[in-house]
Coordinates of C-alpha atoms and ligand atoms in Angstrom, one line a residue:
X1 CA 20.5 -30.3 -3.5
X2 CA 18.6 -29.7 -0.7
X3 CA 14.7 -31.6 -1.0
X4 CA 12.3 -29.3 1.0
X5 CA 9.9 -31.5 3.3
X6 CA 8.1 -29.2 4.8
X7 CA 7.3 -25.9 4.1
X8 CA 5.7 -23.0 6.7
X9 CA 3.8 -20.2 5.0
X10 CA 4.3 -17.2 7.2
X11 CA 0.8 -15.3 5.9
X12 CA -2.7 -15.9 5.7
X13 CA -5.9 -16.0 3.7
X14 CA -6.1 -16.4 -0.2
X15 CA -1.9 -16.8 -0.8
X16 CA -1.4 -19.1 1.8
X17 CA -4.0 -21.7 0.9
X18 CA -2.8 -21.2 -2.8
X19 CA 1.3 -21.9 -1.8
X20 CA -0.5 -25.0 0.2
X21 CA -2.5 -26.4 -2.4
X22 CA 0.8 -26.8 -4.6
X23 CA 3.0 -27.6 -1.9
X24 CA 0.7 -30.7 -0.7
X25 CA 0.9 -31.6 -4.9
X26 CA 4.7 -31.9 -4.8
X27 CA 4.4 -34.2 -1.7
X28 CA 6.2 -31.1 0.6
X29 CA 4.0 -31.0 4.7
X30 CA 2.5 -27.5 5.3
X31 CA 2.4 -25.5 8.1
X32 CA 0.0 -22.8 8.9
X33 CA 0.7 -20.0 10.9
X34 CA -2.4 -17.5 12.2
X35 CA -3.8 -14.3 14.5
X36 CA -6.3 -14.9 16.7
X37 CA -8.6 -13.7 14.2
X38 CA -8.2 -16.5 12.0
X39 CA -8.6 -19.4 14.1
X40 CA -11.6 -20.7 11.9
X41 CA -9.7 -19.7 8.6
X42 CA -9.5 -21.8 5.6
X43 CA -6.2 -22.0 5.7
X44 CA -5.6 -23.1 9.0
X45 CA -8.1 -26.2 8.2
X46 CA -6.0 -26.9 5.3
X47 CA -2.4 -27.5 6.6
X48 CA -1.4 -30.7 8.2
X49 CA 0.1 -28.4 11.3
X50 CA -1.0 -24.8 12.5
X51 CA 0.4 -22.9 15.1
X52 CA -1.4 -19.8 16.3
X53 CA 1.3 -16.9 17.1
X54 CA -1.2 -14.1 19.4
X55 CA -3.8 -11.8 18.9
X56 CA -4.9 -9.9 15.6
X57 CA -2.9 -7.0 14.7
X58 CA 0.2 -7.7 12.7
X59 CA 2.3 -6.9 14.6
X60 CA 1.6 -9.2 17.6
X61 CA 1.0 -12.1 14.5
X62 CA 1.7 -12.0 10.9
X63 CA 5.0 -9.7 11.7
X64 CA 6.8 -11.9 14.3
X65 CA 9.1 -12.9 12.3
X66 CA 11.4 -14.3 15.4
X67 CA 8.5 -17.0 16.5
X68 CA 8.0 -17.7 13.2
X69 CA 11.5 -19.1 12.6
X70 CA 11.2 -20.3 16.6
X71 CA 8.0 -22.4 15.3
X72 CA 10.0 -23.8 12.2
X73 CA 12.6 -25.1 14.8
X74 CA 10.2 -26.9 16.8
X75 CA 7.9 -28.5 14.0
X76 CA 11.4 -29.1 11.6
X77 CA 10.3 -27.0 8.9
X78 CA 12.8 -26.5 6.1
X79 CA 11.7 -23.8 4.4
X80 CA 9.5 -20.6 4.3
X81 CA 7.1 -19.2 2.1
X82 CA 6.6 -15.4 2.9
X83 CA 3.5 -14.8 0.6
X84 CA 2.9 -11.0 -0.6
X85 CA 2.2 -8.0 2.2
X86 CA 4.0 -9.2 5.8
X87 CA 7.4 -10.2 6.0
X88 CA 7.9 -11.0 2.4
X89 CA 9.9 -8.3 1.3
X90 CA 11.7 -7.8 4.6
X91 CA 15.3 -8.2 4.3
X92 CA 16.3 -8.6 8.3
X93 CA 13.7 -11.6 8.6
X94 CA 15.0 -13.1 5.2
X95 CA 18.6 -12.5 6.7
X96 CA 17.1 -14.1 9.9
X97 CA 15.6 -17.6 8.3
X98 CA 19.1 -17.7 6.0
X99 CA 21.0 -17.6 9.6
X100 CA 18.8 -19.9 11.2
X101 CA 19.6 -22.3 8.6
X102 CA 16.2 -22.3 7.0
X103 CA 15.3 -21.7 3.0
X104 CA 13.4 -18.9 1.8
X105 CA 11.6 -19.4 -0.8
X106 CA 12.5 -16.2 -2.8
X107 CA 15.5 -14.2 -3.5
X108 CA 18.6 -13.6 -1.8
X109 CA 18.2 -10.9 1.1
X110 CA 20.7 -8.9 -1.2
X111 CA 18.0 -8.6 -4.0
X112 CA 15.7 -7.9 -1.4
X113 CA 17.4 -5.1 -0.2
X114 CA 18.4 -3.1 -3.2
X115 CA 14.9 -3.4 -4.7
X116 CA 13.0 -2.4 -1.2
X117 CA 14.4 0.8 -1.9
X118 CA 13.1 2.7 -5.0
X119 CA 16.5 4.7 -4.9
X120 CA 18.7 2.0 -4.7
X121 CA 16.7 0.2 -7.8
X122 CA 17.3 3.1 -10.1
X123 CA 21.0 3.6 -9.0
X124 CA 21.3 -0.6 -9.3
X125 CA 19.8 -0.5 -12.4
X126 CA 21.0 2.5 -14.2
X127 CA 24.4 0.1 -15.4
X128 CA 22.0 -1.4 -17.5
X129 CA 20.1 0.3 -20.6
X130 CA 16.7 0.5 -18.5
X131 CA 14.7 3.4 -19.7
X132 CA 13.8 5.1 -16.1
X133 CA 11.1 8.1 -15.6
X134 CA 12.8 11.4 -15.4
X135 CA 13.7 12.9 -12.0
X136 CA 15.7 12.5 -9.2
X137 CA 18.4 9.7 -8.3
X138 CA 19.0 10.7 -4.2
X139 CA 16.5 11.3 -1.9
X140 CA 15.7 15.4 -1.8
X141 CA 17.7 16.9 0.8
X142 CA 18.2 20.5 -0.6
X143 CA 14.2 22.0 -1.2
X144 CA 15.6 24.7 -3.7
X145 CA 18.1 22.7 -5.5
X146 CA 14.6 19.9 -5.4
X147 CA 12.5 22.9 -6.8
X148 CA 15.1 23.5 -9.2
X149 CA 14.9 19.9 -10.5
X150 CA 11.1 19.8 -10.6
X151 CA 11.3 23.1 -12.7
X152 CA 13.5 21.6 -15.1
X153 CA 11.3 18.0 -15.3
X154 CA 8.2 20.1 -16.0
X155 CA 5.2 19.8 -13.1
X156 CA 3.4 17.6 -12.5
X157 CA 5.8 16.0 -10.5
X158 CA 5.3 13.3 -8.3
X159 CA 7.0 13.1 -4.8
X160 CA 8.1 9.5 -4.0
X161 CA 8.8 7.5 -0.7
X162 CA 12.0 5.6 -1.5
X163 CA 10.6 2.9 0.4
X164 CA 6.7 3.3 -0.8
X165 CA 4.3 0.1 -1.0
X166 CA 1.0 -0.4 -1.5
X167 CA 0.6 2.6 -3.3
X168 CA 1.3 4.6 -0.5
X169 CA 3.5 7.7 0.1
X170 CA 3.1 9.4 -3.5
X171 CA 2.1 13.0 -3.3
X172 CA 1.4 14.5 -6.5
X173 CA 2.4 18.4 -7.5
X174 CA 0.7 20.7 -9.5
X175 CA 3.4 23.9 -9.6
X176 CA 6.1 25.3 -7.5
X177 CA 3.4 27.0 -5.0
X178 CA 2.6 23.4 -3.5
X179 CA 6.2 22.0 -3.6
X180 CA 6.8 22.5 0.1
X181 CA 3.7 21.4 1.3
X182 CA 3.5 18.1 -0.4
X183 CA 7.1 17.3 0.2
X184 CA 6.3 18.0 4.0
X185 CA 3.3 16.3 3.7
X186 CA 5.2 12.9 1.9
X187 CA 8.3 12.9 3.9
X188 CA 5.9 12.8 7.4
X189 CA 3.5 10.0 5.7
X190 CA 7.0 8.4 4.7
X191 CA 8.1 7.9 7.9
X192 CA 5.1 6.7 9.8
X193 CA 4.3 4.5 7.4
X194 CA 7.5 2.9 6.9
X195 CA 10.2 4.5 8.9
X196 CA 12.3 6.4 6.3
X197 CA 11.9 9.2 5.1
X198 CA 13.6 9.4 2.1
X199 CA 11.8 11.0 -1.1
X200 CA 12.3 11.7 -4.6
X201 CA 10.8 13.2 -7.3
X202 CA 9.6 11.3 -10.6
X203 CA 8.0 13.0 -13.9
X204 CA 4.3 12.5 -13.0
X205 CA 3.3 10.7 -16.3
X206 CA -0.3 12.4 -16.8
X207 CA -2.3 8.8 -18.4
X208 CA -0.2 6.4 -18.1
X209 CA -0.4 2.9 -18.4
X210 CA 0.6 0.3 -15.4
X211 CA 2.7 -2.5 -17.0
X212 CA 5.0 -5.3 -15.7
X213 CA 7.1 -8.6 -16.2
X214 CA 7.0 -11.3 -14.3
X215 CA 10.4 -13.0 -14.5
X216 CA 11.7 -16.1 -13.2
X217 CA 15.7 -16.8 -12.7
X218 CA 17.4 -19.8 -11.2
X219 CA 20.5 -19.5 -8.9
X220 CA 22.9 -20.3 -12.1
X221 CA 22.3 -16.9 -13.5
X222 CA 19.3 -18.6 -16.3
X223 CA 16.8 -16.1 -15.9
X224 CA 13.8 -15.5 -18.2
X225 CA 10.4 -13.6 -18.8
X226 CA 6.9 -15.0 -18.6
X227 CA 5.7 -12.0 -20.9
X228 CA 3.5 -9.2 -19.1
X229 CA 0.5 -8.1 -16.8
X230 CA -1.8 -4.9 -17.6
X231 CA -2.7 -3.7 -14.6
X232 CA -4.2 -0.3 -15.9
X233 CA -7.2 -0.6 -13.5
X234 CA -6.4 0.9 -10.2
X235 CA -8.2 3.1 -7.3
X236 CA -5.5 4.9 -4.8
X237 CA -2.3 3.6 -7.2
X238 CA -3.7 0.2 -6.5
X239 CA -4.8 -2.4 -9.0
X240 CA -8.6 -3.7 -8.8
X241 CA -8.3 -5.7 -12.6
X242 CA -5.5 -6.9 -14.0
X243 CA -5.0 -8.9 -17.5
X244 CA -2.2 -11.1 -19.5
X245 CA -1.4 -10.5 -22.1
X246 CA -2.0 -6.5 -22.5
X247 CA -4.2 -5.3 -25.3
X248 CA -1.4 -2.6 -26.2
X249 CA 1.2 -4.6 -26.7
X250 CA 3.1 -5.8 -29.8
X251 CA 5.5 -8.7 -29.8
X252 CA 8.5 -6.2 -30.2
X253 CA 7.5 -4.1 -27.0
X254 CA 6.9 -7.7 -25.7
X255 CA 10.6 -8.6 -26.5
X256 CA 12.1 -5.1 -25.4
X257 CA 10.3 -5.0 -22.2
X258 CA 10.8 -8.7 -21.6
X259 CA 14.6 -8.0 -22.0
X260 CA 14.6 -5.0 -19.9
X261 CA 13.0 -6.6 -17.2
X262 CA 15.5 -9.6 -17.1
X263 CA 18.1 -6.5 -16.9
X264 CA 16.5 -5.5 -14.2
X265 CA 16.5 -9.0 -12.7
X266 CA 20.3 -9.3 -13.7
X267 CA 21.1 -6.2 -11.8
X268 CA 20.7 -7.0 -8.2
X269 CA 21.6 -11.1 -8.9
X270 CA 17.9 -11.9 -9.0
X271 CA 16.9 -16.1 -8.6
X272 CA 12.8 -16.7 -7.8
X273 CA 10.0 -15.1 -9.0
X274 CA 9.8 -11.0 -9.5
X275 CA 7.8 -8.6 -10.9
X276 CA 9.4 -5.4 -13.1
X277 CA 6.6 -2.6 -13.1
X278 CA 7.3 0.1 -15.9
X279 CA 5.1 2.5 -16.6
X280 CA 4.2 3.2 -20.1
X281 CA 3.2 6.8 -21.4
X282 CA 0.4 7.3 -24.2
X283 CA 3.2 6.7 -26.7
X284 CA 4.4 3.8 -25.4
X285 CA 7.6 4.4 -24.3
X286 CA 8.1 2.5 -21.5
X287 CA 9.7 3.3 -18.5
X288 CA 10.9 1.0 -15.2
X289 CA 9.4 1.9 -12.0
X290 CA 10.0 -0.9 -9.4
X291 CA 10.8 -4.3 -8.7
X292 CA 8.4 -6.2 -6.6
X293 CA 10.5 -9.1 -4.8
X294 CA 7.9 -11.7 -4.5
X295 CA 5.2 -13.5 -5.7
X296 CA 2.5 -10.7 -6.8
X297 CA -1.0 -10.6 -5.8
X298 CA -1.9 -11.0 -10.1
X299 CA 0.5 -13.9 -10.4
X300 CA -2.5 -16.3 -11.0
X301 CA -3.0 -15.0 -14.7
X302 CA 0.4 -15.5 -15.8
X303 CA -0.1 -18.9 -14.7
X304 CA -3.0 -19.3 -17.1
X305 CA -1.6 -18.2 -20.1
X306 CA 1.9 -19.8 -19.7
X307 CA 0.5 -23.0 -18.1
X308 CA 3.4 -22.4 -15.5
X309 CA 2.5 -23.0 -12.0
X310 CA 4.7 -20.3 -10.3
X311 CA 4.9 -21.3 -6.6
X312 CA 5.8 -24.7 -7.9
X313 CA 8.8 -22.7 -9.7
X314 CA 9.6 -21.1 -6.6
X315 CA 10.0 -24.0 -4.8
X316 CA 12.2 -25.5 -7.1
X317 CA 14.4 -22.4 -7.3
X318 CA 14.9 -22.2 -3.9
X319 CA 15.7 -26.5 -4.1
X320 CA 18.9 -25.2 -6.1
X321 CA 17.5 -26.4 -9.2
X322 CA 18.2 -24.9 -12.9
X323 CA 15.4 -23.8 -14.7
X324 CA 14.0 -26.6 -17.1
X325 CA 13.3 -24.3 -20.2
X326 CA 14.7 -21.1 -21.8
X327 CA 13.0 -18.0 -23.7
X328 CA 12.1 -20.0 -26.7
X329 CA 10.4 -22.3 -25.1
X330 CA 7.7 -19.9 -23.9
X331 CA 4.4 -19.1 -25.4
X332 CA 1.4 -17.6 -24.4
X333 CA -1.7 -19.3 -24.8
X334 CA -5.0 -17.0 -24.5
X335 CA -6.1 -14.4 -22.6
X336 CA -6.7 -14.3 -18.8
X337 CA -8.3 -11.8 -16.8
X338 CA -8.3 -11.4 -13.0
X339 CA -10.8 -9.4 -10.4
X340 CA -9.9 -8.4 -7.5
X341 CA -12.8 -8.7 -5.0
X342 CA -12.4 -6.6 -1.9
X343 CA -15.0 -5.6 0.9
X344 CA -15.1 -2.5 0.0
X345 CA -18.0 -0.3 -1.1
X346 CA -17.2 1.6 -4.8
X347 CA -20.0 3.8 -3.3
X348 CA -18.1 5.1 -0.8
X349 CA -14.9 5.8 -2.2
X350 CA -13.6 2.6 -2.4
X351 CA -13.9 2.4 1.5
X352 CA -13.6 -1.2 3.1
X353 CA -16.6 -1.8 4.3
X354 CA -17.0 -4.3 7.0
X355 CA -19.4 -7.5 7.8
X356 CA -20.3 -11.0 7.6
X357 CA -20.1 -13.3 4.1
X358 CA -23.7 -14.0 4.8
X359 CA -24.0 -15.3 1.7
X360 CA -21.1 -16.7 -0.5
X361 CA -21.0 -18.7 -4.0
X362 CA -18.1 -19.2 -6.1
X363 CA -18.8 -19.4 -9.9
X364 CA -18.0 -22.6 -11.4
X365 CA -17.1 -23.9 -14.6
X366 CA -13.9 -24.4 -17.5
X367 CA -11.9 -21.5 -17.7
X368 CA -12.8 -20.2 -14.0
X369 CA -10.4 -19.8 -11.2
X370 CA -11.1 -18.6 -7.9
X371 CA -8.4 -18.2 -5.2
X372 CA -10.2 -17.0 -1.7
X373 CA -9.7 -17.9 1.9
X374 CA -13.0 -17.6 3.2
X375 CA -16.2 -19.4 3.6
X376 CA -19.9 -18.4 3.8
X377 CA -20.7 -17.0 7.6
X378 CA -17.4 -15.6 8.4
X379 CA -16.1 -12.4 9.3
X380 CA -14.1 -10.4 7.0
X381 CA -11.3 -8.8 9.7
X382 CA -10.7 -5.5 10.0
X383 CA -7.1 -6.1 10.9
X384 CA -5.6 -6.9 7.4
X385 CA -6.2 -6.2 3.9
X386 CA -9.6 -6.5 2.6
X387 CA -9.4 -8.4 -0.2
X388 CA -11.5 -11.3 -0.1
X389 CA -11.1 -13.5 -3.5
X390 CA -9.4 -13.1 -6.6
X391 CA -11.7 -14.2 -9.5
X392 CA -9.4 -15.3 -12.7
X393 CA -11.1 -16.4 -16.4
X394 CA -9.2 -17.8 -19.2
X395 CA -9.9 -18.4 -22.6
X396 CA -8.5 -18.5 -26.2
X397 CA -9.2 -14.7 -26.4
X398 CA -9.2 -11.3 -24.7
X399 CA -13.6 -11.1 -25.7
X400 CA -14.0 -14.5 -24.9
X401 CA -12.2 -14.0 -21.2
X402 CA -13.6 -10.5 -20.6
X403 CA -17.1 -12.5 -21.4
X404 CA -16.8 -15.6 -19.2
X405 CA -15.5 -12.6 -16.6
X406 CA -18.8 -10.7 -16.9
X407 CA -21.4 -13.7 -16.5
X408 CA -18.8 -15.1 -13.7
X409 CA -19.3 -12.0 -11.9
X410 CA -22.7 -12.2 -12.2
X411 CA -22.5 -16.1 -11.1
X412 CA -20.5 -14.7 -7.9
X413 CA -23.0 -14.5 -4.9
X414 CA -22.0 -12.5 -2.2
X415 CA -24.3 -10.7 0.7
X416 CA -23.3 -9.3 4.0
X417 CA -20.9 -7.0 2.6
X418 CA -20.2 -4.3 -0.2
X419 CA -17.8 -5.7 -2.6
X420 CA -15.9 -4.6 -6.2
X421 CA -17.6 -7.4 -7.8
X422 CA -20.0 -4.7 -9.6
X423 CA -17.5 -2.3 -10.6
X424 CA -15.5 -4.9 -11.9
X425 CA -18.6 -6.0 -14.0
X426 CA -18.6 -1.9 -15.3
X427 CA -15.4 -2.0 -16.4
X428 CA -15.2 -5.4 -18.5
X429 CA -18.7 -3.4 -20.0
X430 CA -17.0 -0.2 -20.6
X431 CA -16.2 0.2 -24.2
X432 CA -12.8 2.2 -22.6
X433 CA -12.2 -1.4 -21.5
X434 CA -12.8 -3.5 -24.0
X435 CA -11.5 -1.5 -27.1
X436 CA -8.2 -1.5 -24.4
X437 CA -8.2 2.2 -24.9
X438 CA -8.0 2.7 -20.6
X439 CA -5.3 4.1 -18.8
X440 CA -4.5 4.0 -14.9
X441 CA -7.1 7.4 -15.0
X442 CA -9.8 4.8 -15.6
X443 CA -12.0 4.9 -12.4
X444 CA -11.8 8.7 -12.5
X445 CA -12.7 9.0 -15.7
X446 CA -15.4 7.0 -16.3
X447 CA -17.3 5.4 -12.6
X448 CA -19.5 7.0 -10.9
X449 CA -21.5 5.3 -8.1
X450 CA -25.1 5.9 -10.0
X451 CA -23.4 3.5 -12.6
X452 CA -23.6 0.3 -10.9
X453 CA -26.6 -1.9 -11.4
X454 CA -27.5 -3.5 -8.2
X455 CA -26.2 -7.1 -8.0
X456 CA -29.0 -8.9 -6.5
X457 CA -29.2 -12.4 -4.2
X458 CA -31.4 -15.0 -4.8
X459 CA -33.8 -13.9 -1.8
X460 CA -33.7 -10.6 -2.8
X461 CA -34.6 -11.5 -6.2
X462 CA -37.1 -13.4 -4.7
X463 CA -38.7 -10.3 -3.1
X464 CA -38.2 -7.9 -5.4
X465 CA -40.6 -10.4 -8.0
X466 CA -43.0 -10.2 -5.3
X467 CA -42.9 -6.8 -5.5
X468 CA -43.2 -6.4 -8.7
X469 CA -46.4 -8.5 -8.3
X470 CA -47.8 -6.1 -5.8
X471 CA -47.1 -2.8 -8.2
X472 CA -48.6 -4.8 -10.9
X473 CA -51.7 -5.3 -9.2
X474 CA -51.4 -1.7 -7.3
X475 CA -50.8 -0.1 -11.4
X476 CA -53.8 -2.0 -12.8
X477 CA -56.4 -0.7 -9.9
X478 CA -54.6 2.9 -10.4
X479 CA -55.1 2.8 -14.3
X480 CA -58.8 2.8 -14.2
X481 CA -58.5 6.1 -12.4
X482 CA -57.7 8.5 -15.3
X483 CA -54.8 11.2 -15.2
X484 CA -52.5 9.6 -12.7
X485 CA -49.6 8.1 -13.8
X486 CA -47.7 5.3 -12.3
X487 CA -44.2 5.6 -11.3
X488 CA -42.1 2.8 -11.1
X489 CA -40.6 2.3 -7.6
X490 CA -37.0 3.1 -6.9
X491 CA -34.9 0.2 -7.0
X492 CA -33.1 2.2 -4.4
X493 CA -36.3 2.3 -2.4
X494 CA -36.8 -1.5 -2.7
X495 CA -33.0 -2.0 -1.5
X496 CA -34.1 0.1 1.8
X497 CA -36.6 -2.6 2.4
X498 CA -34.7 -5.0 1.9
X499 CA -31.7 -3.6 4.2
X500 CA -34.7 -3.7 6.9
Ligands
ADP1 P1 0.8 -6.2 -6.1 O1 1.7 -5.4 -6.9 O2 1.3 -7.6 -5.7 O3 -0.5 -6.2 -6.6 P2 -0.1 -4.5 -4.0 O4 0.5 -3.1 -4.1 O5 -1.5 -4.7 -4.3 O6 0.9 -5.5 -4.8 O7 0.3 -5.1 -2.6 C1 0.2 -6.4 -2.2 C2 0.1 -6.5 -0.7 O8 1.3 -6.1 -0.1 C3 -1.0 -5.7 -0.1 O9 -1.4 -6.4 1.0 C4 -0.2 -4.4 0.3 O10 -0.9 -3.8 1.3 C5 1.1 -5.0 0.7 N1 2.3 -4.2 0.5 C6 3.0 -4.0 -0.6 N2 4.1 -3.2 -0.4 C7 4.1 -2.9 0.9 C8 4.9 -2.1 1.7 N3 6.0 -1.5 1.3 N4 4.6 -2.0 3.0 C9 3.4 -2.5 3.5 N5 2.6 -3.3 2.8 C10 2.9 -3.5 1.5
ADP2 P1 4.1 1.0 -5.1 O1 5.4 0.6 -4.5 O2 3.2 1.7 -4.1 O3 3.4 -0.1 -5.9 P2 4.7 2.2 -7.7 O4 5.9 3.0 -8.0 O5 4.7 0.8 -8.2 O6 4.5 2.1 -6.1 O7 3.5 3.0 -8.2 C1 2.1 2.5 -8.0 C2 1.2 3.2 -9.0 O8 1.3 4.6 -8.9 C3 1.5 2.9 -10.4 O9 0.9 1.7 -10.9 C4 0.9 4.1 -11.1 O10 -0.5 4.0 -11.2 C5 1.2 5.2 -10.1 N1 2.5 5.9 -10.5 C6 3.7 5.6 -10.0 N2 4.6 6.4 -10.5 C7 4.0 7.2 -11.3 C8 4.5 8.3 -12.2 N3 5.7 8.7 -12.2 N4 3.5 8.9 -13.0 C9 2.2 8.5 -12.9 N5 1.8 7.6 -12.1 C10 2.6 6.9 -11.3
MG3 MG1 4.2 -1.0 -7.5

């Protein structure tokens, strides 16, 4: 059995310092890889060696997947991590470390393959008694025979890039009059975005609900279920909060999904850790949509309530060891609940917004997890996803996490730069949210930007009390002067002077 020594983590930010962290507790070297842009990164601090591979955009860095396995030569590395985003689900490059006698620390580049494609996971899977949405099995070649289909499914339909990520390349369609349009329209976007152009069409489910299994298999054909994310909470068919376990689900859905998903798994020879999405109507049926080959951005709050570390899984995995527990021996203790914080601005349309962490202050205290790759006074780049943190809470219940959540958010000090943090607070307030009556319709349903309460700093807390001082003393002179009425100043107004 092969003992890894030292491991390279071909990514950056948040997900590599969190592979590191476990890999320096099993005693395994680290290696670092990063842009230009992230010369001062966390990260790179962190690991005993870091190599810097050119300038920022992806594909002169995080994409070069040849120097990457050059670099591992040169500084012995025996194995690589691929993260989430990048190369991870990129079944040349995990071809390419295989070849170059390297281990990759996830599944086989078969897996890898078959699951890339959203096609080839429904024609993989459909052996197996996997309840899949309604619609179409090959990518649309023939519009009328397509319209025909659609027709028959019922609008709306949804058109699909085979090889979609992200939430990208899904078009929805109202009735036959757009068909055309939105097929044109998906199979261009399909291509630029990731050079195929093959779509499909799916039942558009009109509320549904967005949840998966992670599962975990070894290379001896034991594979098993670590129960389920609800990850309901999305802008632009991506998730901002995400929870374990779901508030919807019963231990017999639990069970039947669980058992679905490890079909799933069983299908395309799956070892490592995966993630089986199914969407799940108002009903819920449940239906499978994808399989995510790699560790997934919401993997930290599986870990909490299983008390599995998964990276340290992974590892051992891709050692050629067996798993060291069956179903049975899985339970899942509380409830855990995880933020996404991204620099964007839920003002503006979920926009990134761009800027300095001018401030920056973690929450603290038992039940509180934050995984970030960032420290006060740097840059968010423009060049890569904008997430900065994940915040994660666990307790013995879903109230009591949603509740360390909410004054953890409010313990999380950011300035510089717009962030989720006070949508997310919305949210975990929203009775939608906490009865767990919410749906992936959430954001438009309920948010609107005059919603938010502004999440002061400490200075501007500090000025906005001196304020009030001032229209205290302003309101007392004006209330000897009969018939005028005082209006309280727009917090709105106060934020401009404080923006200048
Ligand atoms: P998760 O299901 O793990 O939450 P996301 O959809 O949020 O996944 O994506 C995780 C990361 O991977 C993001 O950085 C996203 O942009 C990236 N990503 C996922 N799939 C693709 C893809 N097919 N092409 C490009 N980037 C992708
Ligand atoms: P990606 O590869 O981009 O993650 P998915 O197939 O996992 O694509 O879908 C992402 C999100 O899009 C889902 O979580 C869900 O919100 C929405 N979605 C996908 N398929 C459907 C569908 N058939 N009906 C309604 N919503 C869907
Ligand atoms: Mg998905």
């Amino acid at each position: 059995m092969p003992k890894i020594k030292k491991i390279l983590v071909a990514n950056r930010g948040e997900i590599s310092l969190r592979i590191m962290r476990t890999a320096k507790e099993m005693g395994i070297k680290t290696v670092a890889v990063y842009s230009e842009a992230d010369r001062l990164s966390p990260h790179v601090k962190f690991a005993d060696e870091a190599v810097c591979l050119g300038p920022p955009p992806s594909n002169q860095s995080y994409l070069l997947g040849e120097k990457i396995i050059e670099v591992c030569k040169e500084l012995n590395v025996d194995a690589i991590h691929p993260g989430y985003g990048f190369l991870s689900e990129n079944t040349d490059f995990a071809r390419k470390v295989k070849d170059a006698g390297l281990i990759f620390i996830g599944p086989s580049p078969e897996s890898i393959e078959v699951m890339g494609s959203k096609l080839a996971a429904k024609q993989a899977v459909s052996a197996y008694d996997i309840p899949l949405v309604p619609g179409t099995e090959e990518a649309i070649s023939d519009i009328s025979e397509a319209k025909k289909v659609a027709a028959e499914i019922g609008y709306p339909i949804l058109i699909k890039a085979s090889a979609g990520g992200g939430g990208k390349g899904m078009r929805i369609v109202e009735n036959e009059a757009e068909f055309e349009e939105q097929m044109d329209r998906a199979i261009s976007e399909a291509v630029s975005a990731f050079g195929d152009g093959a779509v499909f069409i799916e039942k558009y489910i009109t509320s549904p609900r967005h949840i998966e299994i992670q599962v975990l298999g070894d290379q001896f054909g034991n594979t098993v279920y670590l129960f389920e994310r609800e990850c309901s909470v999305q802008r632009r068919h991506q998730k901002v909060i995400e929870e374990a376990p779901s508030a919807v689900v019963t231990p017999e859905m639990r069970k039947a999904m669980g058992e679905a998903a490890v079909g799933v798994a069983k299908a395309c020879n799956y070892y490592g850790a995966g993630t089986v999405e199914f969407i799940v109507d108002d009903s819920l049926n449940f239906y499978f949509l994808e399989m995510n080959t790699r560790l997934q951005v919401e993997h930290p709050v599986t870990e909490m309530i299983t008390g599995k570390d998964l990276v340290r899984e992974q590892i051992w995995v891709a050692e050629g060891k067996k798993l060291s527990y069956n179903q049975e021996d899985l339970t899942i203790n509380g409830h855990a609940v995880e933020v996404r914080v991204y620099a964007e601005d839920p003002c503006n349309n979920f926009l990134p917004d761009i800027g300095t962490l001018e401030t920056y202050k973690r929450p603290q205290g038992p039940g509180i997890r934050v995984d970030d790759g960032f420290e006060e006074g740097m840059k968010i780049p423009i060049y890569y996803d904008p997430m900065i943190a994940k915040l994660i809470t666990h307790s013995e219940n879903r109230t009591a996490a949603i509740e360390k959540m909410i004054r953890a958010i409010e313990d999380y000090k950011i300035t510089g730069i717009q962030t989720t943090l006070g949508f997310c607070k919305f949210t975990l307030e929203h009775e939608a949210f906490t009865s767990g009556n919410f749906d992936t319709k959430f954001v438009e349903r309920y948010f609107k930007p005059e919603v938010l309460d502004p999440v002061f700093s400490v200075e501007e807390k500090e000025l906005l009390s001196a304020l009030a001082v001032e229209f205290f003393a302003a309101s007392k002179g004006k209330a000897n002067k009969k018939d005028e009425t005082v209006d309280a100043p727009k917090v709105s107004a106060w934020r401009k002077r404080l923006d200048h």
